[in-house]
Coordinates of C-alpha atoms in Angstrom, one line a residue:
M4 CA 128.9 67.6 31.5
L5 CA 132.7 67.6 30.8
Q6 CA 133.9 70.9 29.0
L7 CA 137.3 71.2 27.6
H8 CA 139.5 73.3 25.1
P9 CA 140.0 71.4 21.8
W10 CA 143.6 70.7 22.2
G11 CA 143.7 67.9 19.1
W12 CA 147.1 67.2 17.8
V13 CA 149.3 64.2 16.5
V14 CA 152.2 62.6 18.3
M15 CA 155.6 60.4 16.5
T16 CA 156.1 57.5 18.9
G17 CA 159.5 55.9 18.8
R18 CA 158.3 53.2 16.0
G19 CA 157.3 55.8 13.9
K20 CA 153.7 55.4 14.3
Q21 CA 151.6 58.4 15.0
I22 CA 149.1 58.7 18.1
E23 CA 146.1 60.9 17.1
V24 CA 145.4 63.1 20.5
S25 CA 141.7 63.9 21.3
N26 CA 140.6 67.3 21.1
L27 CA 138.3 66.6 24.1
S28 CA 142.1 66.0 26.1
G29 CA 142.9 68.3 28.6
R30 CA 143.3 69.3 32.5
I31 CA 140.0 70.1 34.1
W32 CA 139.2 70.3 38.4
R33 CA 136.9 68.0 40.5
E34 CA 136.8 68.6 44.3
G35 CA 139.6 70.4 44.4
H36 CA 142.0 68.2 42.6
E37 CA 143.5 68.6 39.4
L38 CA 142.7 65.4 36.5
D39 CA 145.0 65.4 33.5
L40 CA 142.1 63.7 30.9
Q41 CA 143.5 62.2 27.3
I42 CA 142.1 60.1 24.8
Y43 CA 144.4 59.1 22.3
R44 CA 144.3 56.3 19.6
L45 CA 146.7 55.2 16.7
T46 CA 146.5 56.9 13.4
G47 CA 145.6 54.9 10.4
R48 CA 144.2 52.2 12.6
D49 CA 140.2 51.5 13.8
S50 CA 141.2 50.3 16.9
G51 CA 139.6 52.7 18.7
W52 CA 139.9 55.3 21.5
V53 CA 142.0 54.9 24.6
L54 CA 140.6 56.3 28.1
E55 CA 143.6 57.7 30.5
V56 CA 143.4 59.7 33.6
K57 CA 145.9 61.0 35.9
A58 CA 144.8 62.7 39.2
D59 CA 147.5 64.3 40.7
G60 CA 149.7 62.7 42.6
S61 CA 148.7 59.2 41.5
K62 CA 149.2 56.9 38.7
P63 CA 147.3 57.2 35.6
V64 CA 143.7 54.8 35.0
I65 CA 143.8 53.3 31.6
W66 CA 140.8 51.2 30.9
D67 CA 141.6 47.7 29.3
H68 CA 139.1 48.1 26.5
A69 CA 139.2 50.4 23.9
F70 CA 136.0 53.1 23.1
A71 CA 134.4 52.9 19.5
S72 CA 134.5 57.0 19.5
E73 CA 135.6 59.8 21.7
G74 CA 132.6 60.4 22.7
A75 CA 132.1 57.1 24.0
A76 CA 135.5 57.5 26.3
I77 CA 134.3 61.0 27.7
S78 CA 130.6 59.4 28.6
E79 CA 132.3 56.6 30.1
F80 CA 135.0 59.0 32.6
N81 CA 131.3 61.5 33.1
R82 CA 130.1 58.0 34.1
A83 CA 132.8 56.6 36.4
M84 CA 132.8 60.1 37.9
K85 CA 129.3 59.9 38.9
E86 CA 129.1 56.2 40.1
E87 CA 132.9 55.9 41.2
G88 CA 133.6 59.6 42.4
L89 CA 137.3 60.8 42.6
S90 CA 138.3 58.1 44.9
A91 CA 138.6 55.9 41.2
F92 CA 141.4 57.7 40.0
M93 CA 143.3 58.6 43.5
V94 CA 145.6 55.5 43.0

């Protein structure tokens, strides 16, 4: 199971909106590659959590739908790693 350091924080965007970054976000290693796992949402809205994964040397992979919870987002990441492997993030 994925375990990350607690990094939760809030970031201001250029339009005065705040982005809340989940404490499940962080850098992890899989099969010798570093992955930057980010789970975030706009604060003050119930718009869901965005899942973004960037493997070293690759473009970010961003899911096209939001997740109801941080846990649902991390579960989807774990599912993708199990079923599709690291190659799903090497784009």
